[in-house]
Amino acid sequence: MIGLISATAAGAAARDRLAAAWPDRTRVYEGPVGEAVRAAFAECEQVVCFLATGAVVRLLAPLLGDKAADPGVVCVDEGGRFAVSLVGGHGGGANELAREVGDLLGAEPVVTTATDAAGLPGLDTLGLPYEGSVAVVSRALLDGEPVALEAEVAWPLPPLPLAAEGRYTVRLTDRAVAPGEREVLLRPPSLVVGVGASKGAPEAEVLGLIEEALAEAGLSPKSVALLATVDAKAGEPGIVAAAERLGVPLVTYSAEELAGVAVPNPSDAPLAAVGTPSVAEAAALAQGGELVVPKRKSERADGRPAMATCAVVRRPGRGRLAVVGLGPGARDLLTPRAAAELRRASVLVGLDQYVEQIRDLLRPGTRVLESGLGAEEERARTAVAEARKGHAVALIGSGDAGVYAMASPALAEASDDIDVVGVPGVTAALAAGAILGAPLGHDHVSISLSDLHTPWEVIERRVRAAAEADLVVTFYNPRSRGRDWQLPKALGILAEHRTPATPVGVVRNASRPDESSRVTTLAALDPATVDMMTVVTVGNTATRDIAGRMVTPRGYRWQEEPK
Ligand code: SAH
């Protein structure tokens, strides 16, 4: 029973909503708050107080005993904005209750227990069908008990803090097994069922055949991802209805496509009828995978010829590579989408200093593969190789991961056997531009002055072209200990086309704790003050220093009166 206690009118209104939603689970305690809390604490497994946490802490303090036996207590504030799990987070189920109450009242659940705060994904929220003791195994995970992962199929799961062995198990399988007492079965959508049917084949015959084929092969219908057939059968009622009953989409291929798929059991009948020697096997195999049930025909009680065929293929899990830009440094310049991708990945690949920047966002169980400066090719290869194994991988880079960063070497390695997702980030030029004013208000380029992988002649030609085209230029990798002449040389080229008074913005560690910036001029800039943590933005011939801010006009006619 959940005891409900409130003191104010607003609290009572929220309390009544809860009581109305859960009439059998809740009991309202009226009367003086102190007595109500004492009574509810003694009589209920859980308590929800519509009171300030301070008041509840004072009332509970003398009552607290053993955390395994005490009720779980949740506090909801007067505004109904937060549902705070106060005591008994795990043992008393207050964390879960805070979530439920939050869902019901539209309040944010506030959970401060370590594993929950780090955000273990619920086994029932992974997007996969599941069977078994979700509550028991989730509780074990939350209590830090070893829970073993038995993956019979590679699938890009989010991170789960799972061990090689344990009393509890999470089993990823498409086989028709029953879950053990301390086990959760996750069903990956790994099976593709190819079906063929003659005109007018009854639904029961098609569905019966599929169910029989799966059962005899020991496969779970919950792992069926889709039915596949030939275009000509896209509207065949028995097939359409079978897909509906299984709750999966129906995918169709042209006879030509299917004729091109090598199958073990071709035959003449479908060749004559629809123009391909195989429908069921070819449609099941069209996207690749391993044939686990070869073509079989339905059996009819009346002895008339079979009207349906089916075949089953197990397809490999497709890995997922997210290439994620972390932004220039500040946490609030890291996009919510980037944060979500970091939590979605079970393998994180990146430079050690970037990993440090976001380690607190990772879920427990994330495998972190960090490496030092350089080693870029190796990082790219590692990330792609992990995705190919079927994992969900995040490859991170500062700023935007596609700008002088890891996306290019990684995608050069990747073939179409993995899914790739890019998450844009705020690149240094933009972070610096916002600090300097509006230097990028008209056409602009970025040029990296690093001649490690690019011959200097190429860099110089591009600087010259930018100078002649009067483009605003942002220099990345402007200067390091071993590379000190490139920046003065590049500035010299720009100075051939721009006056000495041209504004130049220098931003070091944009958005990081030791950020610094200044607006100077082409003539006054001392290259020795620039290092690898810096970008240098040189204005075009129209850029002005206005009140210490760098401003490049939108266009020369922008502010004229319209004709
Ligand atoms: N992918 C990154 C760029 C990597 S190249 C991005 O999109 O920003 C590395 C160079 O970027 C550094 O030498 C420096 O010139 C620039 N840079 C990256 N972060 C910076 C920051 N916070 N402040 C200033 N410059 C930065």
Coordinates of C-alpha atoms and ligand atoms in Angstrom, one line a residue:
M1 CA 0.0 0.0 0.0
I2 CA 1.2 3.6 -0.8
G3 CA 0.4 6.1 1.9
L4 CA -0.4 9.6 0.7
I5 CA 0.0 12.7 2.9
S6 CA -0.5 16.4 2.1
A7 CA -0.8 19.6 4.0
T8 CA -1.9 22.3 1.5
A9 CA -4.7 22.6 -1.1
A10 CA -2.4 22.2 -4.0
G11 CA -0.8 19.2 -2.4
A12 CA -4.2 17.7 -1.7
A13 CA -5.2 18.2 -5.4
A14 CA -2.1 16.3 -6.6
R15 CA -2.7 13.7 -3.9
D16 CA -6.2 13.2 -5.1
R17 CA -5.1 12.7 -8.7
L18 CA -2.7 9.9 -7.5
A19 CA -5.4 8.4 -5.4
A20 CA -7.9 8.4 -8.3
A21 CA -5.3 6.8 -10.7
W22 CA -4.3 4.1 -8.3
P23 CA -7.4 3.4 -6.1
D24 CA -6.3 -0.1 -5.1
R25 CA -2.7 0.8 -4.3
T26 CA -3.1 4.0 -2.3
R27 CA -4.5 5.1 1.0
V28 CA -5.0 8.8 2.0
Y29 CA -3.8 9.8 5.5
E30 CA -5.6 12.9 6.8
G31 CA -5.1 14.9 9.9
P32 CA -2.0 16.5 11.4
V33 CA 0.9 15.9 9.2
G34 CA 3.3 14.6 11.9
E35 CA 0.8 11.9 13.0
A36 CA -0.1 11.1 9.4
V37 CA 3.6 10.5 8.4
R38 CA 4.2 8.3 11.5
A39 CA 1.1 6.2 10.8
A40 CA 1.9 5.8 7.1
F41 CA 5.5 4.9 7.8
A42 CA 4.4 2.2 10.1
E43 CA 1.6 0.8 8.0
C44 CA 2.6 1.2 4.3
E45 CA 5.4 -0.2 2.0
Q46 CA 5.7 3.2 0.4
V47 CA 4.8 6.8 1.2
V48 CA 4.3 9.8 -1.0
C49 CA 4.4 13.2 0.8
F50 CA 3.2 16.3 -0.9
L51 CA 5.5 18.3 1.4
A52 CA 8.9 20.0 1.4
T53 CA 11.8 17.6 1.7
G54 CA 13.0 19.5 4.8
A55 CA 9.7 18.9 6.7
V56 CA 9.7 15.2 5.7
V57 CA 13.3 14.7 6.7
R58 CA 12.6 16.1 10.2
L59 CA 9.5 13.9 10.6
L60 CA 11.2 10.8 9.3
A61 CA 14.5 11.1 11.2
P62 CA 13.4 9.4 14.4
L63 CA 11.5 6.7 12.5
L64 CA 14.3 5.4 10.3
G65 CA 15.5 1.9 10.9
D66 CA 16.9 -0.6 8.4
K67 CA 17.1 0.3 4.8
A68 CA 16.0 -3.2 3.7
A69 CA 12.8 -2.9 5.8
D70 CA 11.9 0.8 5.8
P71 CA 9.3 2.0 3.3
G72 CA 10.4 4.0 0.3
V73 CA 9.5 7.7 0.6
V74 CA 8.9 10.1 -2.3
C75 CA 8.4 13.8 -1.8
V76 CA 6.4 16.0 -4.3
D77 CA 6.9 19.7 -4.1
E78 CA 4.1 22.2 -3.8
G79 CA 4.3 23.2 -7.5
G80 CA 4.1 19.5 -8.6
R81 CA 7.3 19.9 -10.5
F82 CA 9.5 17.3 -8.9
A83 CA 9.1 13.8 -7.5
V84 CA 12.1 13.3 -5.2
S85 CA 13.1 9.8 -4.2
L86 CA 14.0 10.6 -0.6
V87 CA 14.8 7.3 1.2
G88 CA 14.6 3.7 0.3
G89 CA 15.6 4.3 -3.3
H90 CA 16.3 0.6 -4.1
G91 CA 15.1 -1.5 -1.1
G92 CA 11.9 0.5 -0.7
G93 CA 11.4 1.0 -4.4
A94 CA 11.3 4.8 -4.1
N95 CA 13.3 5.4 -7.3
E96 CA 10.8 3.5 -9.3
L97 CA 7.9 5.1 -7.5
A98 CA 9.4 8.6 -8.1
R99 CA 9.4 7.7 -11.8
E100 CA 5.8 6.4 -11.8
V101 CA 4.6 9.4 -9.8
G102 CA 6.5 11.7 -12.1
D103 CA 4.9 10.1 -15.2
L104 CA 1.4 10.5 -13.7
L105 CA 1.7 14.1 -12.4
G106 CA 4.0 15.4 -15.2
A107 CA 6.7 15.9 -12.5
E108 CA 10.4 15.4 -13.1
P109 CA 11.6 12.3 -11.1
V110 CA 14.7 13.2 -9.0
V111 CA 16.8 10.2 -8.3
T112 CA 20.2 10.5 -6.6
T113 CA 21.2 6.9 -6.1
A114 CA 24.5 6.2 -8.0
T115 CA 23.3 3.6 -10.6
D116 CA 20.1 5.4 -11.3
A117 CA 21.7 8.8 -11.6
A118 CA 24.1 7.4 -14.1
G119 CA 21.0 6.2 -16.0
L120 CA 20.9 2.5 -16.4
P121 CA 18.6 1.9 -19.3
G122 CA 15.5 -0.2 -18.3
L123 CA 15.6 -3.7 -19.8
D124 CA 12.0 -3.0 -21.0
T125 CA 13.0 0.2 -22.8
L126 CA 15.6 -1.1 -25.2
G127 CA 13.1 -1.3 -28.0
L128 CA 13.3 -5.1 -28.2
P129 CA 10.6 -7.5 -27.3
Y130 CA 11.4 -9.2 -24.0
E131 CA 10.2 -12.1 -21.8
G132 CA 11.0 -13.1 -18.3
S133 CA 11.6 -11.5 -14.9
V134 CA 12.4 -7.9 -15.9
A135 CA 11.6 -6.7 -12.4
V136 CA 13.9 -9.3 -10.7
V137 CA 16.8 -8.7 -13.1
S138 CA 16.5 -4.9 -13.1
R139 CA 16.6 -4.9 -9.3
A140 CA 19.7 -7.0 -9.4
L141 CA 21.3 -4.6 -11.9
L142 CA 20.4 -1.6 -9.6
D143 CA 21.7 -3.4 -6.6
G144 CA 25.0 -3.9 -8.4
E145 CA 24.7 -7.7 -8.5
P146 CA 26.6 -9.4 -11.3
V147 CA 24.2 -9.9 -14.2
A148 CA 25.6 -11.9 -17.1
L149 CA 25.0 -11.1 -20.8
E150 CA 24.6 -14.2 -23.0
A151 CA 24.4 -12.9 -26.5
E152 CA 23.7 -15.5 -29.1
V153 CA 23.2 -12.9 -31.7
A154 CA 25.4 -9.7 -32.2
W155 CA 23.1 -6.7 -31.8
P156 CA 23.9 -3.0 -31.3
L157 CA 22.5 -2.7 -27.8
P158 CA 23.0 0.3 -25.6
P159 CA 25.5 -0.2 -22.7
L160 CA 24.4 -2.5 -19.9
P161 CA 26.7 -3.2 -17.0
L162 CA 26.7 -6.9 -17.6
A163 CA 29.3 -9.4 -16.6
A164 CA 30.6 -12.6 -18.1
E165 CA 29.0 -14.6 -15.3
G166 CA 26.4 -14.1 -12.7
R167 CA 23.4 -15.5 -10.9
Y168 CA 21.1 -13.4 -13.1
T169 CA 21.2 -13.4 -16.9
V170 CA 20.1 -11.2 -19.8
R171 CA 20.0 -13.5 -22.8
L172 CA 19.8 -12.1 -26.3
T173 CA 18.4 -14.9 -28.4
D174 CA 16.0 -15.6 -31.3
R175 CA 15.5 -19.2 -30.2
A176 CA 12.2 -20.4 -28.8
V177 CA 13.5 -21.0 -25.2
A178 CA 11.6 -20.2 -22.0
P179 CA 13.2 -17.7 -19.6
G180 CA 14.7 -19.0 -16.4
E181 CA 13.6 -17.7 -13.0
R182 CA 16.4 -15.0 -12.8
E183 CA 16.5 -14.4 -16.5
V184 CA 15.3 -11.9 -19.1
L185 CA 15.2 -12.9 -22.7
L186 CA 15.6 -10.0 -25.3
R187 CA 14.4 -10.8 -28.7
P188 CA 16.5 -9.2 -31.5
P189 CA 14.6 -8.7 -34.8
S190 CA 17.0 -11.1 -36.5
L191 CA 14.6 -13.4 -38.5
V192 CA 13.4 -12.7 -42.0
V193 CA 10.6 -15.0 -43.3
G194 CA 10.2 -15.3 -47.0
V195 CA 6.8 -16.4 -48.2
G196 CA 5.2 -17.4 -51.4
A197 CA 1.5 -18.2 -52.0
S198 CA -0.8 -19.1 -54.8
K199 CA -3.7 -16.8 -55.6
G200 CA -6.3 -17.1 -52.8
A201 CA -4.2 -18.9 -50.3
P202 CA -6.1 -18.7 -47.0
E203 CA -4.5 -16.7 -44.2
A204 CA -4.7 -19.7 -41.8
E205 CA -2.6 -21.7 -44.3
V206 CA 0.1 -19.1 -44.6
L207 CA 0.2 -18.2 -40.9
G208 CA 0.1 -21.9 -39.9
L209 CA 3.0 -22.7 -42.2
I210 CA 5.1 -19.9 -40.8
E211 CA 4.3 -20.8 -37.2
E212 CA 5.1 -24.5 -37.9
A213 CA 8.4 -23.7 -39.6
L214 CA 9.5 -21.5 -36.7
A215 CA 8.4 -24.0 -34.1
E216 CA 10.1 -26.9 -35.7
A217 CA 13.4 -24.9 -36.1
G218 CA 13.1 -23.8 -32.5
L219 CA 12.8 -20.1 -33.3
S220 CA 10.8 -17.4 -31.5
P221 CA 8.1 -15.6 -33.5
K222 CA 9.0 -12.5 -31.4
S223 CA 12.3 -12.3 -33.3
V224 CA 10.6 -12.1 -36.7
A225 CA 11.6 -8.8 -38.2
L226 CA 9.6 -8.9 -41.5
L227 CA 7.9 -11.0 -44.1
A228 CA 9.3 -10.8 -47.6
T229 CA 7.8 -11.8 -50.9
V230 CA 7.7 -11.0 -54.6
D231 CA 6.1 -7.7 -55.9
A232 CA 3.3 -9.7 -57.6
K233 CA 2.2 -10.9 -54.2
A234 CA 2.3 -7.6 -52.4
G235 CA -1.6 -7.6 -52.2
E236 CA -2.1 -11.3 -51.7
P237 CA -4.7 -11.3 -48.8
G238 CA -3.3 -14.4 -47.0
I239 CA 0.2 -13.0 -46.9
V240 CA -0.9 -9.4 -46.0
A241 CA -3.0 -10.8 -43.1
A242 CA -0.2 -13.1 -41.9
A243 CA 2.2 -10.1 -41.7
E244 CA -0.5 -8.1 -39.8
R245 CA -1.1 -11.0 -37.4
L246 CA 2.7 -11.2 -36.7
G247 CA 2.9 -7.4 -36.3
V248 CA 5.7 -7.1 -38.9
P249 CA 6.0 -5.2 -42.2
L250 CA 5.7 -6.9 -45.5
V251 CA 8.7 -6.2 -47.9
T252 CA 8.5 -7.1 -51.6
Y253 CA 11.1 -7.5 -54.3
S254 CA 10.8 -7.6 -58.1
A255 CA 10.9 -11.0 -59.8
E256 CA 14.1 -9.9 -61.4
E257 CA 15.8 -9.1 -58.1
L258 CA 14.7 -12.5 -56.7
A259 CA 15.9 -14.3 -59.8
G260 CA 19.3 -13.0 -59.1
V261 CA 19.5 -14.4 -55.6
A262 CA 21.3 -17.8 -55.4
V263 CA 19.1 -20.3 -53.5
P264 CA 19.4 -24.0 -52.6
N265 CA 15.9 -25.1 -53.8
P266 CA 14.8 -23.4 -57.1
S267 CA 11.8 -24.8 -58.9
D268 CA 9.8 -24.3 -62.1
A269 CA 6.4 -23.5 -60.7
P270 CA 7.2 -20.0 -59.5
L271 CA 9.3 -19.4 -62.6
A272 CA 6.2 -20.0 -64.7
A273 CA 3.8 -18.1 -62.4
V274 CA 5.8 -15.0 -61.4
G275 CA 9.1 -15.1 -63.3
T276 CA 11.6 -16.2 -60.6
P277 CA 12.7 -19.7 -59.8
S278 CA 12.4 -19.0 -56.1
V279 CA 10.1 -16.7 -54.1
A280 CA 10.3 -17.8 -50.4
E281 CA 14.0 -18.6 -50.2
A282 CA 15.1 -15.7 -52.5
A283 CA 13.0 -13.1 -50.7
A284 CA 14.3 -14.3 -47.3
L285 CA 17.9 -14.2 -48.5
A286 CA 17.6 -10.9 -50.5
Q287 CA 19.2 -8.8 -47.8
G288 CA 21.8 -11.5 -46.9
G289 CA 22.0 -13.7 -43.9
E290 CA 22.0 -17.4 -43.2
L291 CA 19.2 -19.8 -44.3
V292 CA 18.0 -21.5 -41.2
V293 CA 14.8 -23.0 -42.6
P294 CA 14.9 -24.0 -46.3
K295 CA 11.8 -23.8 -48.4
R296 CA 8.9 -25.8 -47.0
K297 CA 5.3 -26.2 -48.2
S298 CA 2.1 -26.0 -46.3
E299 CA 0.3 -29.3 -45.7
R300 CA -3.4 -29.4 -46.4
A301 CA -5.7 -31.7 -44.5
D302 CA -7.8 -32.2 -47.6
G303 CA -4.9 -33.5 -49.6
R304 CA -5.2 -30.7 -52.2
P305 CA -1.9 -29.1 -53.5
A306 CA -0.1 -26.8 -51.1
M307 CA -0.9 -23.1 -51.6
A308 CA 2.0 -21.6 -49.5
T309 CA 5.7 -21.8 -49.1
C310 CA 8.1 -20.3 -46.6
A311 CA 11.8 -20.1 -45.7
V312 CA 13.5 -18.4 -42.8
V313 CA 16.8 -16.5 -42.7
R314 CA 18.8 -15.2 -39.7
R315 CA 20.3 -11.9 -40.6
P316 CA 23.4 -10.5 -38.9
G317 CA 22.9 -7.6 -36.5
R318 CA 23.9 -4.3 -38.2
G319 CA 26.4 -2.3 -36.2
R320 CA 25.9 1.4 -35.7
L321 CA 28.6 4.0 -35.8
A322 CA 27.7 7.5 -34.5
V323 CA 30.3 10.2 -35.4
V324 CA 29.7 12.7 -32.6
G325 CA 31.0 16.3 -32.4
L326 CA 31.3 17.4 -28.7
G327 CA 31.5 21.2 -29.4
P328 CA 34.3 23.5 -28.4
G329 CA 34.4 22.6 -24.7
A330 CA 31.5 24.0 -22.7
R331 CA 29.0 21.5 -21.6
D332 CA 26.0 23.6 -22.7
L333 CA 27.5 23.8 -26.2
L334 CA 27.3 20.0 -26.5
T335 CA 24.0 19.3 -28.2
P336 CA 21.3 17.1 -26.6
R337 CA 21.5 14.9 -29.6
A338 CA 25.3 14.4 -29.0
A339 CA 24.6 13.5 -25.4
A340 CA 21.9 11.0 -26.4
E341 CA 24.3 9.3 -28.8
L342 CA 26.9 9.0 -26.2
R343 CA 24.4 7.3 -23.9
R344 CA 23.2 5.1 -26.8
A345 CA 26.6 3.6 -27.6
S346 CA 28.1 0.6 -25.8
V347 CA 31.6 1.3 -27.2
L348 CA 33.2 4.8 -27.1
V349 CA 36.2 5.5 -29.2
G350 CA 38.2 8.8 -28.9
L351 CA 41.2 10.8 -27.9
D352 CA 41.8 10.5 -24.1
Q353 CA 41.4 14.3 -23.5
Y354 CA 38.0 14.3 -25.2
V355 CA 36.8 11.2 -23.4
E356 CA 37.6 13.0 -20.1
Q357 CA 35.4 15.9 -21.2
I358 CA 32.3 13.7 -21.4
R359 CA 33.0 10.7 -19.1
D360 CA 30.3 11.7 -16.7
L361 CA 27.7 11.4 -19.5
L362 CA 28.5 7.7 -20.2
R363 CA 26.3 4.9 -19.0
P364 CA 27.8 2.3 -16.7
G365 CA 29.0 -0.6 -18.8
T366 CA 30.2 1.6 -21.7
R367 CA 33.5 0.1 -23.1
V368 CA 35.9 3.1 -23.5
L369 CA 38.7 2.7 -26.1
E370 CA 40.8 5.8 -25.7
S371 CA 44.1 6.6 -27.2
G372 CA 46.6 9.4 -27.2
L373 CA 47.4 12.2 -29.7
G374 CA 48.2 10.9 -33.2
A375 CA 46.9 7.4 -33.6
E376 CA 44.0 8.8 -35.7
E377 CA 44.0 6.1 -38.4
E378 CA 44.0 3.5 -35.6
R379 CA 41.1 5.1 -33.8
A380 CA 39.1 5.3 -37.1
R381 CA 39.8 1.6 -37.8
T382 CA 39.0 0.5 -34.3
A383 CA 35.6 2.4 -34.4
V384 CA 34.6 0.8 -37.7
A385 CA 35.8 -2.7 -36.7
E386 CA 33.7 -2.5 -33.5
A387 CA 30.6 -1.4 -35.4
R388 CA 31.2 -4.3 -37.9
K389 CA 31.1 -6.7 -35.0
G390 CA 27.5 -5.5 -34.5
H391 CA 28.1 -3.0 -31.6
A392 CA 26.7 0.5 -31.2
V393 CA 29.8 2.7 -31.4
A394 CA 30.3 6.4 -30.8
L395 CA 33.4 8.0 -32.3
I396 CA 34.0 11.4 -30.8
G397 CA 35.8 14.6 -31.8
S398 CA 35.9 18.1 -30.5
G399 CA 34.0 20.8 -32.2
D400 CA 32.5 19.1 -35.2
A401 CA 33.8 15.6 -35.8
G402 CA 33.7 16.1 -39.5
V403 CA 35.9 19.2 -39.5
Y404 CA 39.7 18.4 -39.5
A405 CA 38.7 15.4 -37.5
M406 CA 37.8 11.7 -37.3
A407 CA 34.7 11.5 -39.6
S408 CA 36.7 11.3 -42.8
P409 CA 39.2 8.6 -41.9
A410 CA 36.4 6.6 -40.3
L411 CA 34.0 6.8 -43.2
A412 CA 36.8 6.0 -45.6
E413 CA 37.2 2.7 -43.8
A414 CA 33.4 1.9 -43.5
S415 CA 31.5 -0.1 -46.1
D416 CA 27.7 -0.3 -46.3
D417 CA 27.5 -3.2 -43.8
I418 CA 27.1 -0.7 -40.9
D419 CA 24.7 2.1 -40.2
V420 CA 26.4 5.5 -39.8
V421 CA 24.9 8.5 -37.9
G422 CA 26.5 11.9 -37.8
V423 CA 25.9 14.4 -35.0
P424 CA 27.1 18.0 -35.9
G425 CA 28.9 20.0 -33.3
V426 CA 29.8 23.7 -32.9
T427 CA 33.1 24.0 -34.7
A428 CA 35.9 26.2 -33.4
A429 CA 35.4 28.9 -36.1
L430 CA 31.8 29.3 -35.0
A431 CA 32.6 29.3 -31.3
A432 CA 35.3 31.9 -31.9
G433 CA 33.1 33.9 -34.2
A434 CA 30.4 34.3 -31.5
I435 CA 33.0 35.5 -29.0
L436 CA 34.6 38.0 -31.5
G437 CA 31.3 39.5 -32.7
A438 CA 30.2 38.9 -36.3
P439 CA 33.4 38.2 -38.3
L440 CA 31.7 35.5 -40.5
G441 CA 28.9 37.7 -41.7
H442 CA 29.9 37.3 -45.3
D443 CA 31.7 34.6 -47.3
H444 CA 34.4 32.8 -45.4
V445 CA 36.7 29.8 -45.4
S446 CA 38.6 27.7 -42.9
I447 CA 42.2 26.8 -43.6
S448 CA 44.3 24.4 -41.5
L449 CA 47.9 25.5 -41.3
S450 CA 49.0 22.0 -40.3
D451 CA 51.4 20.7 -43.0
L452 CA 51.7 17.3 -41.3
H453 CA 49.4 15.6 -43.8
T454 CA 49.1 18.4 -46.5
P455 CA 52.1 19.8 -48.4
W456 CA 52.8 23.4 -47.7
E457 CA 52.5 24.4 -51.4
V458 CA 48.8 23.3 -51.3
I459 CA 48.1 25.3 -48.2
E460 CA 49.9 28.3 -49.5
R461 CA 47.9 28.2 -52.8
R462 CA 44.6 28.1 -50.9
V463 CA 45.7 31.0 -48.6
R464 CA 46.6 33.0 -51.8
A465 CA 43.2 32.2 -53.4
A466 CA 41.4 33.2 -50.2
A467 CA 43.4 36.5 -50.1
E468 CA 42.6 37.3 -53.8
A469 CA 38.9 36.4 -53.3
D470 CA 38.6 38.7 -50.3
L471 CA 37.3 35.9 -48.1
V472 CA 37.3 36.1 -44.3
V473 CA 39.7 33.4 -43.2
T474 CA 39.8 31.3 -40.0
F475 CA 43.1 29.5 -39.4
Y476 CA 42.8 26.2 -37.6
N477 CA 46.0 24.5 -36.2
P478 CA 47.7 27.9 -36.6
R479 CA 51.0 27.3 -34.7
S480 CA 52.7 24.7 -32.6
R481 CA 56.2 24.4 -31.1
G482 CA 57.6 22.7 -34.2
R483 CA 55.5 24.8 -36.7
D484 CA 56.2 28.5 -36.1
W485 CA 56.8 30.0 -39.6
Q486 CA 53.5 29.0 -41.3
L487 CA 51.2 31.6 -39.6
P488 CA 53.4 34.6 -40.3
K489 CA 53.8 33.5 -43.8
A490 CA 50.0 33.0 -44.3
L491 CA 49.3 36.4 -42.7
G492 CA 51.9 38.0 -45.0
I493 CA 50.0 36.6 -48.0
L494 CA 46.7 38.1 -46.8
A495 CA 48.5 41.4 -46.1
E496 CA 49.3 41.7 -49.8
H497 CA 45.6 42.2 -50.4
R498 CA 44.3 43.8 -47.1
T499 CA 45.4 46.9 -45.2
P500 CA 47.5 46.7 -42.1
A501 CA 44.4 47.9 -40.1
T502 CA 42.3 44.8 -41.1
P503 CA 40.8 43.4 -37.9
V504 CA 42.1 40.0 -36.7
G505 CA 40.4 38.0 -34.0
V506 CA 42.4 35.6 -31.8
V507 CA 40.5 33.2 -29.6
R508 CA 42.2 30.7 -27.4
N509 CA 40.3 27.8 -25.7
A510 CA 36.9 29.1 -26.8
S511 CA 34.2 28.2 -24.2
R512 CA 36.7 26.4 -22.0
P513 CA 37.5 27.6 -18.4
D514 CA 40.6 29.5 -19.5
E515 CA 39.1 31.1 -22.6
S516 CA 40.8 34.3 -23.8
S517 CA 40.2 36.4 -26.9
R518 CA 41.3 39.7 -28.4
V519 CA 40.6 41.7 -31.5
T520 CA 43.8 43.2 -33.0
T521 CA 45.0 44.0 -36.6
L522 CA 47.0 42.4 -39.3
A523 CA 49.9 44.8 -38.5
A524 CA 49.7 44.4 -34.7
L525 CA 49.2 40.6 -34.3
D526 CA 52.2 38.9 -32.7
P527 CA 52.2 35.3 -34.0
A528 CA 54.2 34.2 -30.9
T529 CA 51.0 34.7 -28.8
V530 CA 49.2 32.1 -30.9
D531 CA 49.3 28.3 -30.1
M532 CA 47.5 25.1 -31.0
M533 CA 44.5 25.9 -28.7
T534 CA 43.8 28.9 -30.8
V535 CA 42.0 29.9 -33.9
V536 CA 42.8 33.1 -35.8
T537 CA 40.1 34.9 -37.8
V538 CA 41.3 37.5 -40.3
G539 CA 38.6 39.9 -41.6
N540 CA 38.0 40.8 -45.3
T541 CA 38.5 44.3 -46.7
A542 CA 35.1 45.4 -45.3
T543 CA 35.5 44.0 -41.8
R544 CA 35.5 46.7 -39.1
D545 CA 36.4 46.8 -35.4
I546 CA 33.2 48.3 -33.9
A547 CA 33.3 48.9 -30.1
G548 CA 36.0 46.2 -29.8
R549 CA 33.9 43.7 -31.8
M550 CA 34.8 42.3 -35.2
V551 CA 32.0 43.0 -37.7
T552 CA 31.9 41.9 -41.3
P553 CA 29.0 43.5 -43.2
R554 CA 26.4 41.2 -44.7
G555 CA 27.0 42.7 -48.2
Y556 CA 27.8 46.0 -49.7
R557 CA 24.3 46.7 -50.7
W558 CA 22.6 45.3 -47.6
Q559 CA 21.9 48.5 -45.8
E560 CA 21.0 50.6 -48.8
E561 CA 17.4 51.8 -49.2
P562 CA 15.3 49.5 -51.4
K563 CA 14.7 51.0 -54.9
Ligands
SAH1 N1 37.1 19.3 -35.1 C1 37.6 20.5 -34.5 C2 38.9 21.0 -35.1 C3 40.0 20.1 -34.9 S1 41.6 20.7 -35.5 C4 36.5 21.6 -34.6 O1 35.5 21.4 -35.3 O2 36.6 22.6 -33.9 C5 42.3 21.4 -34.0 C6 42.3 22.9 -34.1 O3 41.0 23.4 -33.9 C7 43.1 23.5 -33.0 O4 44.5 23.6 -33.3 C8 42.5 24.9 -32.9 O5 43.0 25.7 -33.9 C9 41.1 24.6 -33.2 N2 40.2 24.5 -31.9 C10 39.5 23.5 -31.5 N3 38.9 23.8 -30.4 C11 39.1 25.0 -30.1 C12 38.7 25.9 -29.1 N4 37.8 25.5 -28.1 N5 39.1 27.2 -29.1 C13 40.0 27.6 -30.0 N6 40.4 26.8 -31.0 C14 40.0 25.5 -31.1

